[in-house]
PDB file of C-alpha atoms in Angstrom:
ATOM      1  CA  MET A   6     108.670 127.535 233.474  1.00  0.00           C
ATOM      2  CA  ARG A   7     107.453 124.956 230.966  1.00  0.00           C
ATOM      3  CA  ALA A   8     110.990 124.488 229.647  1.00  0.00           C
ATOM      4  CA  PHE A   9     112.219 123.844 233.186  1.00  0.00           C
ATOM      5  CA  LYS A  10     109.589 121.106 233.618  1.00  0.00           C
ATOM      6  CA  TYR A  11     110.696 119.359 230.425  1.00  0.00           C
ATOM      7  CA  ILE A  12     114.317 119.473 231.559  1.00  0.00           C
ATOM      8  CA  PHE A  13     113.338 118.082 234.964  1.00  0.00           C
ATOM      9  CA  TRP A  14     111.256 115.270 233.440  1.00  0.00           C
ATOM     10  CA  THR A  15     114.091 114.317 231.078  1.00  0.00           C
ATOM     11  CA  LEU A  16     116.665 114.197 233.875  1.00  0.00           C
ATOM     12  CA  TYR A  17     114.188 112.400 236.134  1.00  0.00           C
ATOM     13  CA  ARG A  18     113.787 109.627 233.540  1.00  0.00           C
ATOM     14  CA  ILE A  19     117.537 109.305 233.086  1.00  0.00           C
ATOM     15  CA  TRP A  20     117.993 109.158 236.868  1.00  0.00           C
ATOM     16  CA  PHE A  21     115.471 106.307 237.044  1.00  0.00           C
ATOM     17  CA  TYR A  22     117.520 104.158 234.651  1.00  0.00           C
ATOM     18  CA  VAL A  23     120.700 105.005 236.559  1.00  0.00           C
ATOM     19  CA  LEU A  24     119.032 103.757 239.749  1.00  0.00           C
ATOM     20  CA  VAL A  25     117.828 100.598 237.979  1.00  0.00           C
ATOM     21  CA  ALA A  26     121.344  99.768 236.756  1.00  0.00           C
ATOM     22  CA  LEU A  27     123.512 100.844 239.682  1.00  0.00           C
ATOM     23  CA  PRO A  28     122.594  98.189 242.283  1.00  0.00           C
ATOM     24  CA  ILE A  29     122.609  95.487 239.590  1.00  0.00           C
ATOM     25  CA  LEU A  30     126.201  96.402 238.718  1.00  0.00           C
ATOM     26  CA  ILE A  31     127.245  96.520 242.375  1.00  0.00           C
ATOM     27  CA  LEU A  32     125.500  93.272 243.307  1.00  0.00           C
ATOM     28  CA  PHE A  33     126.242  91.485 240.020  1.00  0.00           C
ATOM     29  CA  PRO A  34     128.350  88.613 241.483  1.00  0.00           C
ATOM     30  CA  PHE A  35     125.801  87.939 244.239  1.00  0.00           C
ATOM     31  CA  LEU A  36     122.926  88.078 241.771  1.00  0.00           C
ATOM     32  CA  LEU A  37     124.701  85.601 239.484  1.00  0.00           C
ATOM     33  CA  ILE A  38     125.211  83.187 242.358  1.00  0.00           C
ATOM     34  CA  SER A  39     121.591  83.509 243.507  1.00  0.00           C
ATOM     35  CA  ILE A  40     120.229  82.496 240.078  1.00  0.00           C
ATOM     36  CA  SER A  41     122.658  79.628 239.514  1.00  0.00           C
ATOM     37  CA  LYS A  42     120.174  77.209 241.129  1.00  0.00           C
ATOM     38  CA  GLU A  43     116.397  77.391 240.988  1.00  0.00           C
ATOM     39  CA  SER A  44     116.233  76.378 244.651  1.00  0.00           C
ATOM     40  CA  TRP A  45     118.223  79.511 245.533  1.00  0.00           C
ATOM     41  CA  TYR A  46     115.545  81.821 244.129  1.00  0.00           C
ATOM     42  CA  PRO A  47     114.464  83.071 247.605  1.00  0.00           C
ATOM     43  CA  TYR A  48     117.961  84.571 248.021  1.00  0.00           C
ATOM     44  CA  PHE A  49     117.631  86.314 244.666  1.00  0.00           C
ATOM     45  CA  PHE A  50     114.229  87.584 245.768  1.00  0.00           C
ATOM     46  CA  LYS A  51     115.762  89.249 248.838  1.00  0.00           C
ATOM     47  CA  LEU A  52     118.290  91.031 246.617  1.00  0.00           C
ATOM     48  CA  ALA A  53     115.470  92.043 244.264  1.00  0.00           C
ATOM     49  CA  ARG A  54     113.552  93.587 247.166  1.00  0.00           C
ATOM     50  CA  PHE A  55     116.642  95.612 248.140  1.00  0.00           C
ATOM     51  CA  TRP A  56     116.987  96.728 244.485  1.00  0.00           C
ATOM     52  CA  ALA A  57     113.335  97.798 244.389  1.00  0.00           C
ATOM     53  CA  LYS A  58     113.468  99.794 247.613  1.00  0.00           C
ATOM     54  CA  PHE A  59     116.728 101.443 246.508  1.00  0.00           C
ATOM     55  CA  ILE A  60     114.988 102.714 243.355  1.00  0.00           C
ATOM     56  CA  LEU A  61     111.828 103.894 245.126  1.00  0.00           C
ATOM     57  CA  ILE A  62     113.768 105.828 247.747  1.00  0.00           C
ATOM     58  CA  GLY A  63     116.243 107.154 245.179  1.00  0.00           C
ATOM     59  CA  MET A  64     113.367 108.507 243.070  1.00  0.00           C
ATOM     60  CA  GLY A  65     112.007 110.411 246.056  1.00  0.00           C
ATOM     61  CA  PHE A  66     108.985 108.163 246.548  1.00  0.00           C
ATOM     62  CA  THR A  67     107.676 107.710 250.074  1.00  0.00           C
ATOM     63  CA  TYR A  68     105.748 104.465 249.872  1.00  0.00           C
ATOM     64  CA  SER A  69     103.259 103.122 252.392  1.00  0.00           C
ATOM     65  CA  ILE A  70     101.706  99.659 252.541  1.00  0.00           C
ATOM     66  CA  LYS A  71      98.321  99.022 254.161  1.00  0.00           C
ATOM     67  CA  ARG A  72      97.166  95.445 254.696  1.00  0.00           C
ATOM     68  CA  GLU A  73      93.756  93.974 255.349  1.00  0.00           C
ATOM     69  CA  GLN A  74      95.423  90.585 255.602  1.00  0.00           C
ATOM     70  CA  THR A  75      99.043  89.413 255.711  1.00  0.00           C
ATOM     71  CA  PRO A  76     100.264  86.465 253.601  1.00  0.00           C
ATOM     72  CA  ASN A  77     101.475  83.377 255.449  1.00  0.00           C
ATOM     73  CA  LYS A  78     105.175  82.807 254.746  1.00  0.00           C
ATOM     74  CA  SER A  79     104.658  79.073 254.296  1.00  0.00           C
ATOM     75  CA  LYS A  80     101.888  79.340 251.681  1.00  0.00           C
ATOM     76  CA  SER A  81     101.672  80.172 247.970  1.00  0.00           C
ATOM     77  CA  TYR A  82      99.485  82.936 246.571  1.00  0.00           C
ATOM     78  CA  MET A  83      98.471  84.615 243.347  1.00  0.00           C
ATOM     79  CA  PHE A  84      99.329  88.307 243.685  1.00  0.00           C
ATOM     80  CA  ILE A  85      97.580  90.672 241.273  1.00  0.00           C
ATOM     81  CA  ALA A  86      97.515  94.473 240.923  1.00  0.00           C
ATOM     82  CA  ASN A  87      96.519  97.249 238.560  1.00  0.00           C
ATOM     83  CA  HIS A  88      99.293  98.114 236.088  1.00  0.00           C
ATOM     84  CA  THR A  89     100.046 101.762 235.330  1.00  0.00           C
ATOM     85  CA  SER A  90     103.768 102.379 235.681  1.00  0.00           C
ATOM     86  CA  MET A  91     107.307 101.054 235.330  1.00  0.00           C
ATOM     87  CA  THR A  92     107.496 101.358 239.106  1.00  0.00           C
ATOM     88  CA  ASP A  93     104.744  98.755 239.643  1.00  0.00           C
ATOM     89  CA  ILE A  94     107.420  96.047 239.688  1.00  0.00           C
ATOM     90  CA  MET A  95     109.373  97.874 242.386  1.00  0.00           C
ATOM     91  CA  LEU A  96     106.365  98.635 244.569  1.00  0.00           C
ATOM     92  CA  MET A  97     105.156  95.031 244.309  1.00  0.00           C
ATOM     93  CA  LEU A  98     108.561  93.795 245.481  1.00  0.00           C
ATOM     94  CA  ALA A  99     108.564  96.306 248.337  1.00  0.00           C
ATOM     95  CA  ALA A 100     105.010  95.417 249.396  1.00  0.00           C
ATOM     96  CA  VAL A 101     105.230  91.615 249.372  1.00  0.00           C
ATOM     97  CA  LYS A 102     107.678  89.609 251.504  1.00  0.00           C
ATOM     98  CA  ASN A 103     106.687  86.160 250.225  1.00  0.00           C
ATOM     99  CA  PRO A 104     109.040  85.085 247.406  1.00  0.00           C
ATOM    100  CA  PHE A 105     107.100  85.264 244.156  1.00  0.00           C
ATOM    101  CA  VAL A 106     107.812  85.013 240.448  1.00  0.00           C
ATOM    102  CA  PHE A 107     106.589  87.621 237.987  1.00  0.00           C
ATOM    103  CA  VAL A 108     104.759  86.621 234.832  1.00  0.00           C
ATOM    104  CA  GLY A 109     105.659  89.412 232.431  1.00  0.00           C
ATOM    105  CA  LYS A 110     106.118  90.560 228.872  1.00  0.00           C
ATOM    106  CA  ALA A 111     108.905  88.895 226.899  1.00  0.00           C
ATOM    107  CA  GLU A 112     109.898  92.277 225.411  1.00  0.00           C
ATOM    108  CA  LEU A 113     111.334  93.425 228.762  1.00  0.00           C
ATOM    109  CA  ALA A 114     114.090  90.845 228.390  1.00  0.00           C
ATOM    110  CA  LYS A 115     115.629  93.149 225.745  1.00  0.00           C
ATOM    111  CA  ILE A 116     116.428  95.858 228.312  1.00  0.00           C
ATOM    112  CA  PRO A 117     120.220  95.875 228.838  1.00  0.00           C
ATOM    113  CA  LEU A 118     121.431  94.429 232.146  1.00  0.00           C
ATOM    114  CA  PHE A 119     117.943  94.297 233.705  1.00  0.00           C
ATOM    115  CA  GLY A 120     116.841  91.914 230.953  1.00  0.00           C
ATOM    116  CA  PHE A 121     119.657  89.486 231.711  1.00  0.00           C
ATOM    117  CA  PHE A 122     118.191  88.682 235.130  1.00  0.00           C
ATOM    118  CA  TYR A 123     114.581  89.249 234.116  1.00  0.00           C
ATOM    119  CA  LYS A 124     114.539  86.435 231.581  1.00  0.00           C
ATOM    120  CA  ARG A 125     116.303  84.056 233.978  1.00  0.00           C
ATOM    121  CA  THR A 126     114.039  84.627 236.965  1.00  0.00           C
ATOM    122  CA  CYS A 127     110.620  85.581 235.572  1.00  0.00           C
ATOM    123  CA  ILE A 128     108.085  83.663 233.520  1.00  0.00           C
ATOM    124  CA  LEU A 129     108.081  85.348 230.132  1.00  0.00           C
ATOM    125  CA  VAL A 130     105.025  85.447 227.898  1.00  0.00           C
ATOM    126  CA  ASP A 131     104.546  86.551 224.309  1.00  0.00           C
ATOM    127  CA  ARG A 132     100.861  87.459 224.371  1.00  0.00           C
ATOM    128  CA  SER A 133     100.625  87.185 220.576  1.00  0.00           C
ATOM    129  CA  SER A 134     101.617  83.509 220.739  1.00  0.00           C
ATOM    130  CA  GLU A 135      99.165  80.853 221.952  1.00  0.00           C
ATOM    131  CA  LYS A 136     102.079  78.439 222.431  1.00  0.00           C
ATOM    132  CA  SER A 137     103.841  80.937 224.702  1.00  0.00           C
ATOM    133  CA  ARG A 138     100.679  81.513 226.755  1.00  0.00           C
ATOM    134  CA  LYS A 139     100.275  77.761 227.307  1.00  0.00           C
ATOM    135  CA  ALA A 140     103.936  77.430 228.323  1.00  0.00           C
ATOM    136  CA  VAL A 141     103.311  79.988 231.076  1.00  0.00           C
ATOM    137  CA  PHE A 142     100.966  77.552 232.836  1.00  0.00           C
ATOM    138  CA  LEU A 143     103.583  74.800 232.847  1.00  0.00           C
ATOM    139  CA  ARG A 144     106.329  77.035 234.212  1.00  0.00           C
ATOM    140  CA  ALA A 145     104.014  78.575 236.793  1.00  0.00           C
ATOM    141  CA  GLN A 146     102.916  75.129 237.966  1.00  0.00           C
ATOM    142  CA  ARG A 147     106.530  74.137 238.555  1.00  0.00           C
ATOM    143  CA  ARG A 148     107.213  77.291 240.578  1.00  0.00           C
ATOM    144  CA  LEU A 149     104.059  76.866 242.649  1.00  0.00           C
ATOM    145  CA  LYS A 150     104.981  73.257 243.423  1.00  0.00           C
ATOM    146  CA  SER A 151     108.346  74.472 244.705  1.00  0.00           C
ATOM    147  CA  GLY A 152     106.544  76.665 247.257  1.00  0.00           C
ATOM    148  CA  LEU A 153     106.805  80.027 245.495  1.00  0.00           C
ATOM    149  CA  SER A 154     103.982  82.430 244.683  1.00  0.00           C
ATOM    150  CA  ILE A 155     103.094  84.024 241.357  1.00  0.00           C
ATOM    151  CA  CYS A 156     102.529  87.686 240.497  1.00  0.00           C
ATOM    152  CA  ILE A 157     100.555  88.744 237.421  1.00  0.00           C
ATOM    153  CA  PHE A 158      99.278  92.139 236.303  1.00  0.00           C
ATOM    154  CA  PRO A 159      95.960  90.815 234.928  1.00  0.00           C
ATOM    155  CA  GLU A 160      95.222  93.760 232.630  1.00  0.00           C
ATOM    156  CA  GLY A 161      97.707  92.095 230.300  1.00  0.00           C
ATOM    157  CA  GLY A 162      99.691  95.275 229.771  1.00  0.00           C
ATOM    158  CA  VAL A 163      99.584  98.948 230.603  1.00  0.00           C
ATOM    159  CA  PRO A 164      96.273 100.529 229.541  1.00  0.00           C
ATOM    160  CA  GLU A 165      96.010 103.862 227.751  1.00  0.00           C
ATOM    161  CA  GLU A 166      96.428 106.948 229.926  1.00  0.00           C
ATOM    162  CA  ASP A 167      92.696 107.690 229.886  1.00  0.00           C
ATOM    163  CA  VAL A 168      91.706 104.151 230.975  1.00  0.00           C
ATOM    164  CA  PHE A 169      91.088 104.005 234.725  1.00  0.00           C
ATOM    165  CA  LEU A 170      91.248 100.199 234.998  1.00  0.00           C
ATOM    166  CA  ASP A 171      91.240  97.851 232.022  1.00  0.00           C
ATOM    167  CA  SER A 172      89.443  94.498 231.879  1.00  0.00           C
ATOM    168  CA  PHE A 173      91.348  91.547 233.342  1.00  0.00           C
ATOM    169  CA  LYS A 174      92.618  88.518 231.448  1.00  0.00           C
ATOM    170  CA  ASP A 175      91.627  85.122 232.828  1.00  0.00           C
ATOM    171  CA  GLY A 176      95.086  83.498 233.113  1.00  0.00           C
ATOM    172  CA  ALA A 177      95.833  84.460 236.714  1.00  0.00           C
ATOM    173  CA  PHE A 178      92.433  83.239 237.875  1.00  0.00           C
ATOM    174  CA  ARG A 179      92.620  79.915 236.044  1.00  0.00           C
ATOM    175  CA  LEU A 180      96.021  79.271 237.595  1.00  0.00           C
ATOM    176  CA  ALA A 181      94.751  80.147 241.062  1.00  0.00           C
ATOM    177  CA  ILE A 182      91.764  77.829 240.692  1.00  0.00           C
ATOM    178  CA  ASN A 183      93.876  74.988 239.283  1.00  0.00           C
ATOM    179  CA  HIS A 184      96.205  75.159 242.286  1.00  0.00           C
ATOM    180  CA  GLN A 185      93.534  76.185 244.820  1.00  0.00           C
ATOM    181  CA  ILE A 186      95.652  79.108 246.038  1.00  0.00           C
ATOM    182  CA  PRO A 187      94.249  82.410 247.351  1.00  0.00           C
ATOM    183  CA  ILE A 188      94.193  85.495 245.148  1.00  0.00           C
ATOM    184  CA  VAL A 189      95.673  88.600 246.760  1.00  0.00           C
ATOM    185  CA  PRO A 190      94.364  91.770 245.073  1.00  0.00           C
ATOM    186  CA  ILE A 191      96.618  94.810 245.519  1.00  0.00           C
ATOM    187  CA  THR A 192      95.731  98.380 244.589  1.00  0.00           C
ATOM    188  CA  PHE A 193      98.426 100.833 243.532  1.00  0.00           C
ATOM    189  CA  ALA A 194      96.898 104.270 244.050  1.00  0.00           C
ATOM    190  CA  ASP A 195      99.563 106.713 242.889  1.00  0.00           C
ATOM    191  CA  ASN A 196     101.985 104.996 240.492  1.00  0.00           C
ATOM    192  CA  LYS A 197     100.496 106.523 237.337  1.00  0.00           C
ATOM    193  CA  LYS A 198     100.785 110.011 238.808  1.00  0.00           C
ATOM    194  CA  ARG A 199     104.293 109.437 240.159  1.00  0.00           C
ATOM    195  CA  PHE A 200     105.880 107.766 237.109  1.00  0.00           C
ATOM    196  CA  SER A 201     103.633 106.804 234.214  1.00  0.00           C
ATOM    197  CA  PHE A 202     104.748 105.572 230.794  1.00  0.00           C
ATOM    198  CA  THR A 203     104.285 109.093 229.428  1.00  0.00           C
ATOM    199  CA  PHE A 204     107.831 110.436 229.115  1.00  0.00           C
ATOM    200  CA  PHE A 205     107.199 114.026 230.180  1.00  0.00           C
ATOM    201  CA  SER A 206     105.487 113.305 233.475  1.00  0.00           C
ATOM    202  CA  GLY A 207     106.170 112.236 237.041  1.00  0.00           C
ATOM    203  CA  SER A 208     107.524 113.654 240.281  1.00  0.00           C
ATOM    204  CA  PRO A 209     108.660 112.568 243.738  1.00  0.00           C
ATOM    205  CA  GLY A 210     105.896 112.017 246.270  1.00  0.00           C
ATOM    206  CA  LYS A 211     103.781 109.408 248.019  1.00  0.00           C
ATOM    207  CA  MET A 212     103.041 105.938 246.678  1.00  0.00           C
ATOM    208  CA  ARG A 213     100.295 103.957 248.359  1.00  0.00           C
ATOM    209  CA  ALA A 214      99.710 100.223 248.081  1.00  0.00           C
ATOM    210  CA  TYR A 215      96.681  98.516 249.589  1.00  0.00           C
ATOM    211  CA  ILE A 216      96.723  94.747 250.104  1.00  0.00           C
ATOM    212  CA  HIS A 217      93.124  93.561 250.196  1.00  0.00           C
ATOM    213  CA  LYS A 218      91.584  90.624 251.968  1.00  0.00           C
ATOM    214  CA  PHE A 219      92.408  87.425 250.126  1.00  0.00           C
ATOM    215  CA  ILE A 220      89.906  85.825 247.769  1.00  0.00           C
ATOM    216  CA  LYS A 221      89.637  82.086 248.391  1.00  0.00           C
ATOM    217  CA  THR A 222      89.567  79.570 245.547  1.00  0.00           C
ATOM    218  CA  GLU A 223      89.089  76.337 247.501  1.00  0.00           C
ATOM    219  CA  GLY A 224      86.352  74.277 245.946  1.00  0.00           C
ATOM    220  CA  LEU A 225      86.059  76.472 242.847  1.00  0.00           C
ATOM    221  CA  THR A 226      86.220  75.009 239.348  1.00  0.00           C
ATOM    222  CA  ILE A 227      87.304  76.496 236.037  1.00  0.00           C
ATOM    223  CA  GLN A 228      83.677  77.419 235.393  1.00  0.00           C
ATOM    224  CA  SER A 229      84.081  80.037 238.146  1.00  0.00           C
ATOM    225  CA  THR A 230      86.920  81.838 236.337  1.00  0.00           C
ATOM    226  CA  LYS A 231      84.881  84.738 234.946  1.00  0.00           C
ATOM    227  CA  ALA A 232      83.085  85.394 238.232  1.00  0.00           C
ATOM    228  CA  LEU A 233      86.391  85.298 240.122  1.00  0.00           C
ATOM    229  CA  ASN A 234      87.933  87.642 237.569  1.00  0.00           C
ATOM    230  CA  GLU A 235      85.159  90.188 237.978  1.00  0.00           C
ATOM    231  CA  GLN A 236      85.178  89.893 241.783  1.00  0.00           C
ATOM    232  CA  ALA A 237      88.904  90.659 241.960  1.00  0.00           C
ATOM    233  CA  ARG A 238      88.621  93.509 239.454  1.00  0.00           C
ATOM    234  CA  MET A 239      85.794  95.142 241.402  1.00  0.00           C
ATOM    235  CA  VAL A 240      87.836  94.990 244.624  1.00  0.00           C
ATOM    236  CA  ILE A 241      90.660  96.970 242.991  1.00  0.00           C
ATOM    237  CA  LEU A 242      88.322  99.287 241.073  1.00  0.00           C
ATOM    238  CA  ASN A 243      86.357 100.256 244.197  1.00  0.00           C
ATOM    239  CA  LYS A 244      89.546 101.065 246.086  1.00  0.00           C
ATOM    240  CA  LEU A 245      90.899 103.143 243.176  1.00  0.00           C
ATOM    241  CA  GLN A 246      87.678 105.133 243.146  1.00  0.00           C
ATOM    242  CA  MET A 247      87.978 105.726 246.903  1.00  0.00           C
ATOM    243  CA  TYR A 248      91.544 106.998 246.501  1.00  0.00           C
ATOM    244  CA  LYS A 249      90.442 109.291 243.665  1.00  0.00           C
ATOM    245  CA  LYS A 250      87.906 111.120 245.839  1.00  0.00           C
TER     246      LYS A 250
END
Protein backbone atom coordinates (compact mmCIF):
# COMPACT_ATOMS: atom_id res chain seq x y z
CA MET A 1 0.00 0.00 0.00
CA ARG A 2 2.82 2.37 0.92
CA ALA A 3 4.62 1.59 -2.34
CA PHE A 4 1.45 2.43 -4.28
CA LYS A 5 1.28 5.83 -2.56
CA TYR A 6 4.87 6.64 -3.52
CA ILE A 7 4.17 5.69 -7.13
CA PHE A 8 1.03 7.84 -7.13
CA TRP A 9 2.84 10.84 -5.62
CA THR A 10 5.67 10.54 -8.16
CA LEU A 11 3.28 10.38 -11.12
CA TYR A 12 1.16 13.15 -9.61
CA ARG A 13 4.19 15.46 -9.50
CA ILE A 14 5.14 14.62 -13.07
CA TRP A 15 1.55 15.25 -14.19
CA PHE A 16 1.67 18.69 -12.56
CA TYR A 17 4.67 19.74 -14.65
CA VAL A 18 3.02 18.34 -17.78
CA LEU A 19 -0.02 20.52 -17.06
CA VAL A 20 2.20 23.56 -16.43
CA ALA A 21 3.97 23.14 -19.78
CA LEU A 22 1.17 21.98 -22.06
CA PRO A 23 -0.93 25.17 -22.32
CA ILE A 24 2.24 27.28 -22.57
CA LEU A 25 3.33 25.25 -25.60
CA ILE A 26 -0.13 25.44 -27.19
CA LEU A 27 -0.58 29.16 -26.52
CA PHE A 28 3.07 30.09 -27.13
CA PRO A 29 2.49 32.44 -30.13
CA PHE A 30 -0.36 34.26 -28.35
CA LEU A 31 1.67 34.54 -25.16
CA LEU A 32 4.61 36.00 -27.10
CA ILE A 33 2.37 38.61 -28.69
CA SER A 34 0.76 39.52 -25.36
CA ILE A 35 4.14 40.31 -23.74
CA SER A 36 5.56 42.23 -26.70
CA LYS A 37 4.19 45.49 -25.24
CA GLU A 38 3.84 46.37 -21.57
CA SER A 39 0.47 47.97 -22.30
CA TRP A 40 -0.79 44.59 -23.54
CA TYR A 41 -0.22 42.95 -20.15
CA PRO A 42 -3.98 42.64 -19.39
CA TYR A 43 -4.27 40.29 -22.40
CA PHE A 44 -1.41 38.20 -21.07
CA PHE A 45 -3.14 38.15 -17.69
CA LYS A 46 -6.28 36.64 -19.24
CA LEU A 47 -4.19 33.87 -20.81
CA ALA A 48 -2.44 33.34 -17.47
CA ARG A 49 -5.80 32.90 -15.74
CA PHE A 50 -6.80 30.27 -18.32
CA TRP A 51 -3.43 28.52 -17.74
CA ALA A 52 -3.99 28.53 -13.97
CA LYS A 53 -7.51 27.14 -14.13
CA PHE A 54 -6.39 24.47 -16.62
CA ILE A 55 -3.79 23.25 -14.10
CA LEU A 56 -6.13 23.33 -11.09
CA ILE A 57 -8.84 21.37 -12.88
CA GLY A 58 -6.32 19.00 -14.46
CA MET A 59 -4.89 18.19 -11.01
CA GLY A 60 -8.34 17.27 -9.73
CA PHE A 61 -8.72 20.34 -7.52
CA THR A 62 -12.21 21.72 -7.00
CA TYR A 63 -11.58 25.30 -5.97
CA SER A 64 -14.05 27.69 -4.37
CA ILE A 65 -13.67 31.43 -3.82
CA LYS A 66 -15.51 33.26 -1.04
CA ARG A 67 -15.44 37.06 -0.95
CA GLU A 68 -16.18 39.53 1.80
CA GLN A 69 -15.54 42.29 -0.71
CA THR A 70 -14.97 42.38 -4.47
CA PRO A 71 -12.18 44.47 -6.03
CA ASN A 72 -13.20 47.34 -8.30
CA LYS A 73 -11.96 46.71 -11.84
CA SER A 74 -10.83 50.31 -12.24
CA LYS A 75 -8.67 50.42 -9.09
CA SER A 76 -5.26 49.09 -8.04
CA TYR A 77 -4.72 46.88 -5.01
CA MET A 78 -2.05 45.06 -3.06
CA PHE A 79 -3.03 41.38 -2.98
CA ILE A 80 -1.37 39.25 -0.30
CA ALA A 81 -1.82 35.62 0.80
CA ASN A 82 -0.20 32.90 2.87
CA HIS A 83 2.35 30.89 0.88
CA THR A 84 2.43 27.10 1.23
CA SER A 85 2.41 25.52 -2.21
CA MET A 86 3.44 25.70 -5.86
CA THR A 87 -0.27 25.98 -6.60
CA ASP A 88 -0.59 29.31 -4.75
CA ILE A 89 0.24 31.11 -8.00
CA MET A 90 -2.53 29.27 -9.84
CA LEU A 91 -5.16 29.76 -7.16
CA MET A 92 -4.32 33.47 -6.89
CA LEU A 93 -4.80 33.85 -10.65
CA ALA A 94 -8.09 31.95 -10.49
CA ALA A 95 -9.36 33.98 -7.52
CA VAL A 96 -8.53 37.50 -8.71
CA LYS A 97 -9.90 39.04 -11.92
CA ASN A 98 -8.08 42.37 -11.65
CA PRO A 99 -4.84 42.26 -13.68
CA PHE A 100 -1.95 42.11 -11.24
CA VAL A 101 1.79 41.54 -11.35
CA PHE A 102 3.51 39.02 -9.09
CA VAL A 103 6.56 39.98 -7.08
CA GLY A 104 8.43 36.69 -6.80
CA LYS A 105 11.71 34.89 -6.34
CA ALA A 106 14.30 35.35 -9.08
CA GLU A 107 15.17 31.63 -8.90
CA LEU A 108 11.85 30.68 -10.54
CA ALA A 109 13.06 32.27 -13.76
CA LYS A 110 15.35 29.22 -14.18
CA ILE A 111 12.40 26.85 -14.68
CA PRO A 112 12.33 25.84 -18.37
CA LEU A 113 9.55 27.40 -20.46
CA PHE A 114 7.65 28.78 -17.44
CA GLY A 115 10.68 30.89 -16.54
CA PHE A 116 10.77 32.51 -19.97
CA PHE A 117 7.44 34.24 -19.37
CA TYR A 118 7.88 34.57 -15.62
CA LYS A 119 10.92 36.83 -15.87
CA ARG A 120 9.28 38.96 -18.57
CA THR A 121 5.99 39.56 -16.78
CA CYS A 122 6.75 39.40 -13.04
CA ILE A 123 8.83 41.60 -10.78
CA LEU A 124 11.78 39.46 -9.76
CA VAL A 125 13.57 39.88 -6.45
CA ASP A 126 16.78 38.38 -5.10
CA ARG A 127 16.09 38.59 -1.37
CA SER A 128 19.81 38.29 -0.57
CA SER A 129 20.52 41.51 -2.49
CA GLU A 130 19.59 44.92 -1.05
CA LYS A 131 19.96 46.44 -4.53
CA SER A 132 17.46 43.95 -5.95
CA ARG A 133 14.97 44.64 -3.14
CA LYS A 134 15.15 48.39 -3.82
CA ALA A 135 14.66 47.83 -7.56
CA VAL A 136 11.39 46.04 -6.77
CA PHE A 137 9.90 49.30 -5.47
CA LEU A 138 10.76 51.15 -8.67
CA ARG A 139 9.30 48.48 -10.94
CA ALA A 140 6.21 48.11 -8.78
CA GLN A 141 5.64 51.87 -8.82
CA ARG A 142 5.70 51.87 -12.62
CA ARG A 143 3.17 49.02 -12.80
CA LEU A 144 0.87 50.66 -10.26
CA LYS A 145 0.96 53.94 -12.20
CA SER A 146 -0.13 52.04 -15.30
CA GLY A 147 -3.27 50.90 -13.46
CA LEU A 148 -2.21 47.36 -12.54
CA SER A 149 -2.25 45.76 -9.09
CA ILE A 150 0.55 43.97 -7.27
CA CYS A 151 0.57 40.53 -5.64
CA ILE A 152 3.11 39.59 -2.97
CA PHE A 153 3.36 36.57 -0.69
CA PRO A 154 4.57 38.54 2.36
CA GLU A 155 6.12 35.60 4.21
CA GLY A 156 9.01 36.08 1.82
CA GLY A 157 9.11 32.42 0.84
CA VAL A 158 7.54 29.12 1.75
CA PRO A 159 7.86 28.40 5.49
CA GLU A 160 8.89 25.04 6.90
CA GLU A 161 6.20 22.36 6.93
CA ASP A 162 5.64 22.72 10.68
CA VAL A 163 5.19 26.52 10.52
CA PHE A 164 1.50 27.45 10.43
CA LEU A 165 2.03 31.04 9.25
CA ASP A 166 5.40 32.77 9.16
CA SER A 167 6.01 36.43 10.03
CA PHE A 168 5.42 38.91 7.20
CA LYS A 169 8.03 41.10 5.54
CA ASP A 170 7.26 44.81 5.37
CA GLY A 171 7.72 45.41 1.61
CA ALA A 172 4.12 44.87 0.54
CA PHE A 173 2.83 47.19 3.26
CA ARG A 174 5.31 49.97 2.53
CA LEU A 175 4.34 49.86 -1.13
CA ALA A 176 0.64 49.96 -0.29
CA ILE A 177 1.12 52.95 2.02
CA ASN A 178 3.32 54.80 -0.49
CA HIS A 179 0.64 54.46 -3.17
CA GLN A 180 -2.35 54.67 -0.79
CA ILE A 181 -3.88 51.50 -2.26
CA PRO A 182 -5.99 49.00 -0.30
CA ILE A 183 -4.49 45.74 0.93
CA VAL A 184 -6.51 42.65 0.05
CA PRO A 185 -5.67 39.75 2.40
CA ILE A 186 -6.46 36.31 0.96
CA THR A 187 -6.39 33.04 2.89
CA PHE A 188 -5.54 29.78 1.14
CA ALA A 189 -6.93 27.06 3.39
CA ASP A 190 -5.98 23.80 1.68
CA ASN A 191 -3.01 24.34 -0.66
CA LYS A 192 -0.44 22.81 1.69
CA LYS A 193 -2.54 19.67 2.07
CA ARG A 194 -3.32 19.43 -1.65
CA PHE A 195 0.17 20.06 -3.07
CA SER A 196 2.91 21.14 -0.69
CA PHE A 197 6.62 21.42 -1.49
CA THR A 198 7.17 18.01 0.10
CA PHE A 199 7.62 15.68 -2.88
CA PHE A 200 5.78 12.64 -1.53
CA SER A 201 2.52 14.35 -0.65
CA GLY A 202 -0.64 15.74 -2.18
CA SER A 203 -3.92 14.55 -3.65
CA PRO A 204 -6.92 15.81 -5.60
CA GLY A 205 -9.60 17.54 -3.54
CA LYS A 206 -11.02 20.89 -2.50
CA MET A 207 -9.09 24.16 -2.47
CA ARG A 208 -10.65 27.09 -0.65
CA ALA A 209 -9.69 30.74 -1.02
CA TYR A 210 -11.16 33.46 1.17
CA ILE A 211 -10.89 37.09 0.07
CA HIS A 212 -11.16 39.25 3.17
CA LYS A 213 -12.47 42.76 3.57
CA PHE A 214 -9.93 45.24 2.28
CA ILE A 215 -7.61 47.08 4.64
CA LYS A 216 -7.48 50.79 3.83
CA THR A 217 -4.21 52.72 3.73
CA GLU A 218 -5.51 56.23 3.02
CA GLY A 219 -3.90 58.70 5.35
CA LEU A 220 -1.37 56.21 6.72
CA THR A 221 2.35 56.97 6.79
CA ILE A 222 5.39 54.72 6.70
CA GLN A 223 5.40 54.78 10.50
CA SER A 224 2.23 52.64 10.33
CA THR A 225 3.96 49.83 8.40
CA LYS A 226 4.48 47.45 11.32
CA ALA A 227 0.94 47.88 12.64
CA LEU A 228 -0.48 47.34 9.15
CA ASN A 229 1.70 44.26 8.72
CA GLU A 230 0.46 42.72 11.95
CA GLN A 231 -3.18 43.61 11.21
CA ALA A 232 -3.07 41.85 7.83
CA ARG A 233 -1.25 38.83 9.26
CA MET A 234 -3.81 38.42 12.04
CA VAL A 235 -6.66 38.50 9.51
CA ILE A 236 -5.15 35.56 7.62
CA LEU A 237 -4.03 33.73 10.77
CA ASN A 238 -7.50 33.89 12.35
CA LYS A 239 -9.12 32.52 9.21
CA LEU A 240 -6.56 29.69 8.95
CA GLN A 241 -7.32 28.73 12.53
CA MET A 242 -11.05 28.70 11.76
CA TYR A 243 -10.50 26.41 8.77
CA LYS A 244 -8.34 24.10 10.89
CA LYS A 245 -11.13 23.45 13.41
